CSV table of C-alpha atoms in Angstrom, one decimal:
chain,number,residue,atom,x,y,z
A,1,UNK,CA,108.4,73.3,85.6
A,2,UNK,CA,108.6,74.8,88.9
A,3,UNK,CA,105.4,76.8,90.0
A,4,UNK,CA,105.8,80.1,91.5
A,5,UNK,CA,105.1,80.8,95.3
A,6,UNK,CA,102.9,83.5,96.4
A,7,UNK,CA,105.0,86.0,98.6
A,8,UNK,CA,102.4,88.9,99.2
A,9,UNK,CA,99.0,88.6,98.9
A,10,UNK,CA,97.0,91.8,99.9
A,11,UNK,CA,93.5,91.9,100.0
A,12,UNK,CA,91.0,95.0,100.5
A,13,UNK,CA,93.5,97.2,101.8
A,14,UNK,CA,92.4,100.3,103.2
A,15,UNK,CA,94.2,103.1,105.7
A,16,UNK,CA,92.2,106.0,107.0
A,17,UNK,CA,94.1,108.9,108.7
A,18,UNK,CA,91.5,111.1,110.9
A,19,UNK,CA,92.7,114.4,110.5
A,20,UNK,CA,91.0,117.5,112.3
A,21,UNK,CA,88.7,118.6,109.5
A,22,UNK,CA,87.8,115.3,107.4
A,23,UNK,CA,89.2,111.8,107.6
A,24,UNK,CA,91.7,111.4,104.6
A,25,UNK,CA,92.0,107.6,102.6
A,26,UNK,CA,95.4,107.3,101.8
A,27,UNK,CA,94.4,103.4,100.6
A,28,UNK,CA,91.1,102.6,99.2
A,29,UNK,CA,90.7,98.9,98.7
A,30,UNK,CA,93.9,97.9,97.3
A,31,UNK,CA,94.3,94.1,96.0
A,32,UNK,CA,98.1,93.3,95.2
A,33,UNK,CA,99.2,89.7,94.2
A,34,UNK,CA,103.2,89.0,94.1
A,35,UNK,CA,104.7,86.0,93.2
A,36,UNK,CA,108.3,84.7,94.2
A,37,UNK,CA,111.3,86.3,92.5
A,38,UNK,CA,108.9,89.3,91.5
A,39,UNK,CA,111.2,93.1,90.6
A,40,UNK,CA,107.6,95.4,91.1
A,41,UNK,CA,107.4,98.9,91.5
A,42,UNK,CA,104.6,101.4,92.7
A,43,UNK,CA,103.9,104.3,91.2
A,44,UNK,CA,102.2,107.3,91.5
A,45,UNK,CA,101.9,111.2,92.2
A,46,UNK,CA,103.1,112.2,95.1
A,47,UNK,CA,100.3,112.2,98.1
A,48,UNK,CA,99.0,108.8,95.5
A,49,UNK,CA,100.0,106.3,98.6
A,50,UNK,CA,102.9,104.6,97.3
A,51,UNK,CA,104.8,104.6,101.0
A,52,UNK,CA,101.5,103.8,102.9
A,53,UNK,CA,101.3,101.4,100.8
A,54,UNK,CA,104.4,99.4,101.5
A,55,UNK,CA,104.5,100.4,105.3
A,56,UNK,CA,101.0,98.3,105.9
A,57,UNK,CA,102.7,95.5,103.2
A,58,UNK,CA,105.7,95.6,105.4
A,59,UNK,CA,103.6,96.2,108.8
A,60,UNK,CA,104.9,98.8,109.8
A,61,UNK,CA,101.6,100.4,109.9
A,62,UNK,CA,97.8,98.7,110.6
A,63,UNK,CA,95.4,98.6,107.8
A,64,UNK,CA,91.9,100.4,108.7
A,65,UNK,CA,90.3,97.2,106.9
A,66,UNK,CA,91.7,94.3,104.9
A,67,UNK,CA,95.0,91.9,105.4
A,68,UNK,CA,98.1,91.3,104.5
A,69,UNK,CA,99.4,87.7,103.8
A,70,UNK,CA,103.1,87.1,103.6
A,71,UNK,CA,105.1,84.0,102.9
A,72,UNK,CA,102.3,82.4,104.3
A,73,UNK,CA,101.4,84.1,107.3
A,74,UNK,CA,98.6,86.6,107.9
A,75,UNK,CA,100.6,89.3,109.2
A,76,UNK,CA,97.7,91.4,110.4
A,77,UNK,CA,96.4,89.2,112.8
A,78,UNK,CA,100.0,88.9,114.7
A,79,UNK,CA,100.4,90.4,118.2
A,80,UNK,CA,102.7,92.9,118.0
A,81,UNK,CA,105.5,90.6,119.5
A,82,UNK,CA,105.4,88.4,116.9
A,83,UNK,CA,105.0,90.8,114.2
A,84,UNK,CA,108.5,92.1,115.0
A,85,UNK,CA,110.2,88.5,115.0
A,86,UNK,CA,108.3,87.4,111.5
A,87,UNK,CA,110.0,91.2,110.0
A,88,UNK,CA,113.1,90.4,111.5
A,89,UNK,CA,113.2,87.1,109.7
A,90,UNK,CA,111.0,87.3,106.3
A,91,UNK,CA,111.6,91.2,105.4
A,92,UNK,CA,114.1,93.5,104.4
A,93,UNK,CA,113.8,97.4,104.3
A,94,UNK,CA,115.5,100.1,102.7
A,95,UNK,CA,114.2,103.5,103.1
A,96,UNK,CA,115.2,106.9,101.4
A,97,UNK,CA,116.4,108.2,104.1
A,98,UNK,CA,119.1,105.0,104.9
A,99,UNK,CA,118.5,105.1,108.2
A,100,UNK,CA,121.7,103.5,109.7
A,101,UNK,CA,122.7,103.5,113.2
A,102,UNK,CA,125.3,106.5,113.1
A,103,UNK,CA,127.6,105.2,115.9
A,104,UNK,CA,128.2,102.1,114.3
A,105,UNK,CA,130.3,101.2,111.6
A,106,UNK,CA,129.4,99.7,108.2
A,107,UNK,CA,129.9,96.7,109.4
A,108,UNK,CA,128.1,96.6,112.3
A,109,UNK,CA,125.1,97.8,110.8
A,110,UNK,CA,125.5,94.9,108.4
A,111,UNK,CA,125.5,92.3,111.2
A,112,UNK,CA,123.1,94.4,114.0
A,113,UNK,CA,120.0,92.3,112.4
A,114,UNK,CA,121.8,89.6,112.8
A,115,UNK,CA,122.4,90.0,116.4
A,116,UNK,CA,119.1,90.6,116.8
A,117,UNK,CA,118.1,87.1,115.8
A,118,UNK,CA,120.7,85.8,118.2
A,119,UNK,CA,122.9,84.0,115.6
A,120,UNK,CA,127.0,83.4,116.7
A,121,UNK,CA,129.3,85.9,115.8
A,122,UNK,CA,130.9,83.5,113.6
A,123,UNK,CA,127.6,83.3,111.4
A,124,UNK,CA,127.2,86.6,111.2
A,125,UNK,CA,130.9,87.5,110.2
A,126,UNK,CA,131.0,85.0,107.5
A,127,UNK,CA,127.5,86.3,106.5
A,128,UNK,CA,128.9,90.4,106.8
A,129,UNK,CA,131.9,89.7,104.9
A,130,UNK,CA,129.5,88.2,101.9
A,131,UNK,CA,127.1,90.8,102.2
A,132,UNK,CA,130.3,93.2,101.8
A,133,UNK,CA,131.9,92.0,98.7
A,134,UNK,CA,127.7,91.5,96.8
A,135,UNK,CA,127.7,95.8,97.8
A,136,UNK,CA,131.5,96.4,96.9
A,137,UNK,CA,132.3,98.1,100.5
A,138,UNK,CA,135.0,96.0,101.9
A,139,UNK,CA,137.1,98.8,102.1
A,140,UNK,CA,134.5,100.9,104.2
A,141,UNK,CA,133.7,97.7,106.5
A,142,UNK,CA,135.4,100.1,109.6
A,143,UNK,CA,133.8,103.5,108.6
A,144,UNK,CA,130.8,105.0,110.3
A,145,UNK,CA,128.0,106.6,108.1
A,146,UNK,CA,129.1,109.8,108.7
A,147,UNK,CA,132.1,109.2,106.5
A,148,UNK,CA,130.5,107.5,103.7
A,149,UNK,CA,128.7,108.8,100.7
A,150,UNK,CA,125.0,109.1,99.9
A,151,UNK,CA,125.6,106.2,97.6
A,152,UNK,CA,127.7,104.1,100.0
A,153,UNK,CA,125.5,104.6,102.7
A,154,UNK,CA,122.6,103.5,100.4
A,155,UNK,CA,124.7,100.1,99.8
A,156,UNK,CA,125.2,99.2,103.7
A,157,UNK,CA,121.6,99.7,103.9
A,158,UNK,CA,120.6,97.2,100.9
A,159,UNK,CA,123.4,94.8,102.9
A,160,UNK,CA,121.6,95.0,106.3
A,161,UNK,CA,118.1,94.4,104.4
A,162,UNK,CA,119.5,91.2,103.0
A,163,UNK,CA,121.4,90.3,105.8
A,164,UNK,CA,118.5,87.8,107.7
A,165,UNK,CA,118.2,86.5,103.9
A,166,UNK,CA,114.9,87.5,103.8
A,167,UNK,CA,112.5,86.2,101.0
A,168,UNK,CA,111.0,90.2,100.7
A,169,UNK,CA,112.5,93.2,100.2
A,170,UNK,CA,110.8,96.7,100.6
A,171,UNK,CA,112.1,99.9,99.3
A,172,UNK,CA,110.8,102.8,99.8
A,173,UNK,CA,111.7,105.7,97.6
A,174,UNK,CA,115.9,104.4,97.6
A,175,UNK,CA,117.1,106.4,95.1
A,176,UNK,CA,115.5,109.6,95.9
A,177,UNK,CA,118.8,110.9,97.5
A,178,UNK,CA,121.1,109.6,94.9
A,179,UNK,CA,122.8,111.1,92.1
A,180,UNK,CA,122.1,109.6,88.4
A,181,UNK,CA,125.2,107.3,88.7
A,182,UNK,CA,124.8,106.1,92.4
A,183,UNK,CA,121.3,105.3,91.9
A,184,UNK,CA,122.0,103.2,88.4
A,185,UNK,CA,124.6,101.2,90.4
A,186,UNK,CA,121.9,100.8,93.4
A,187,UNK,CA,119.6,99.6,91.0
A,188,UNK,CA,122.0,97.2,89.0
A,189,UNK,CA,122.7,95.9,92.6
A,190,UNK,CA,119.2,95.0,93.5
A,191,UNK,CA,118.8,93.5,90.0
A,192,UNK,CA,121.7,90.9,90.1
A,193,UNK,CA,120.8,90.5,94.0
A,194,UNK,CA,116.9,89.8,92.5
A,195,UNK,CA,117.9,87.6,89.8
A,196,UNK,CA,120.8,85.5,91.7
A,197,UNK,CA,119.1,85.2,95.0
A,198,UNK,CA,115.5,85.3,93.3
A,199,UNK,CA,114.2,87.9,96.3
A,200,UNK,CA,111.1,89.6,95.7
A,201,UNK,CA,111.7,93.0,95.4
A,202,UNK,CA,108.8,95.8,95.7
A,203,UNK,CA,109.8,99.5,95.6
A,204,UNK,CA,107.5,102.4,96.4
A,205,UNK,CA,109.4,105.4,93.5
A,206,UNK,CA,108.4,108.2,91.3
A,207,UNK,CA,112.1,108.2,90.0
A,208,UNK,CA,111.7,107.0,85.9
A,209,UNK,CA,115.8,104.9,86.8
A,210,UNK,CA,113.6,102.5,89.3
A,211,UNK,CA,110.5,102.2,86.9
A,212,UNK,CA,112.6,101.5,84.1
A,213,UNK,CA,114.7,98.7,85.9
A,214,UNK,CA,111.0,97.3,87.1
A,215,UNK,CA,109.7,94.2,85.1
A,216,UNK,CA,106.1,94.8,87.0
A,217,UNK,CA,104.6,98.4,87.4
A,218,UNK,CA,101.6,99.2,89.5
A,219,UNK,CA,100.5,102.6,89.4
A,220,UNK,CA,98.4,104.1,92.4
A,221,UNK,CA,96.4,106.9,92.1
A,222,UNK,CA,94.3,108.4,95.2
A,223,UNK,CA,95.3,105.3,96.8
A,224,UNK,CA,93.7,103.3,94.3
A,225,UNK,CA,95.2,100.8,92.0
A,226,UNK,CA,94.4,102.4,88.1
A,227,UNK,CA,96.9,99.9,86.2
A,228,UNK,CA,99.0,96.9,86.8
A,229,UNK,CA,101.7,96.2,83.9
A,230,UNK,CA,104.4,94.2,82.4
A,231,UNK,CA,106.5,96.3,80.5
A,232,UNK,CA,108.4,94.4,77.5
């Protein structure tokens, strides 16, 4: 039987924001253990920490105290320079608010990642063209965001985060902008993409679709971790 690989592997996690009257602790000593293959999603109340959470997972933000290992590597102790390269190849976003570029097309967001890593156009059109058939938008390949749906635009943005094949994907609230049947067909998406391609997928929601579709729910409250289930 084939043993599962830890992918994250947060320990003591805690973020203080100093604000002008008191300082505020969005995170307060958060352990979080996820193995390969993992469909998770954080929960909470709004305000509970669910985005901080998965911005110092992802590091896209510096823990106060504590560390963050992924795939292997101690993210927190990289220099900012490297920090960039290891997201660029080990992580995928998707964030609520998409955020593709707007001046180029669907699929030039697709392959812009790719660029980045320095890999020959050939790769990366071979690679786009997959990525567009998995998120049914071959039609839109040529169309800028501006021109696609809420839904569609959602879709190019789960292509880019897969595009580097990365062994993590973080989403941060990606169906908050949807509409009931974009967001069930986001979420099938991510499912089949989880189960075929076994990537660990953690989402940061409060939207009951996500939770339902989630085979591991953490709930955060006050920034703390006050369950950690298995539904079914």
């Amino acid at each position: 039987m084939e043993q599962n690989t830890t992918v994250i592997d947060a320990h003591e996690l805690t973020k203080i924001y100093n604000g002008r009257q008191v300082p505020v602790k969005a995170i307060d000593g958060v352990h979080l253990h996820l193995e390969e293959g993992e469909f998770a999603a954080v929960v909470g109340p709004s305000g509970s920490g669910k985005s901080t959470l998965l911005h110092l997972i992802g590091g896209l933000d510096t823990p106060t105290s504590g560390n963050v290992v992924l795939a292997g590597t101690e993210i927190t102790r990289l220099s900012e320079h490297k920090l960039i390269d290891f997201r660029l190849h080990h992580i995928g976003f998707v964030f609520q608010a998409y955020n593709l570029v707007p001046v180029l097309t669907a699929r030039e967001n697709i392959g812009f990642v790719m660029q980045l890593q320095g890999l020959p156009r050939s790769s990366i059109n071979k690679r786009v063209d997959e990525l567009l058939a998995q998120v049914d938008m071959i039609e839109k390949a040529d169309v800028k965001p501006a021109k696609l749906s809420g839904g569609q635009q959602q879709r190019v943005a789960v292509a880019r985060a897969l595009a580097s094949r990365p062994r993590i994907v973080l989403a941060d609230e990606p169906t908050a902008n949807l509409d009931s049947v974009n967001a069930g067909k986001l979420l099938d998406l991510m499912a089949r993409l989880n189960r075929e391609e076994h990537i660990t997928f953690l989402f940061s929601t409060h939207d009951p679709r996500v939770i339902e579709k989630a085979r591991r729910v953490i709930t955060l409250v006050d920034g703390r971790v006050v369950s950690d289930t298995r539904p079914g």
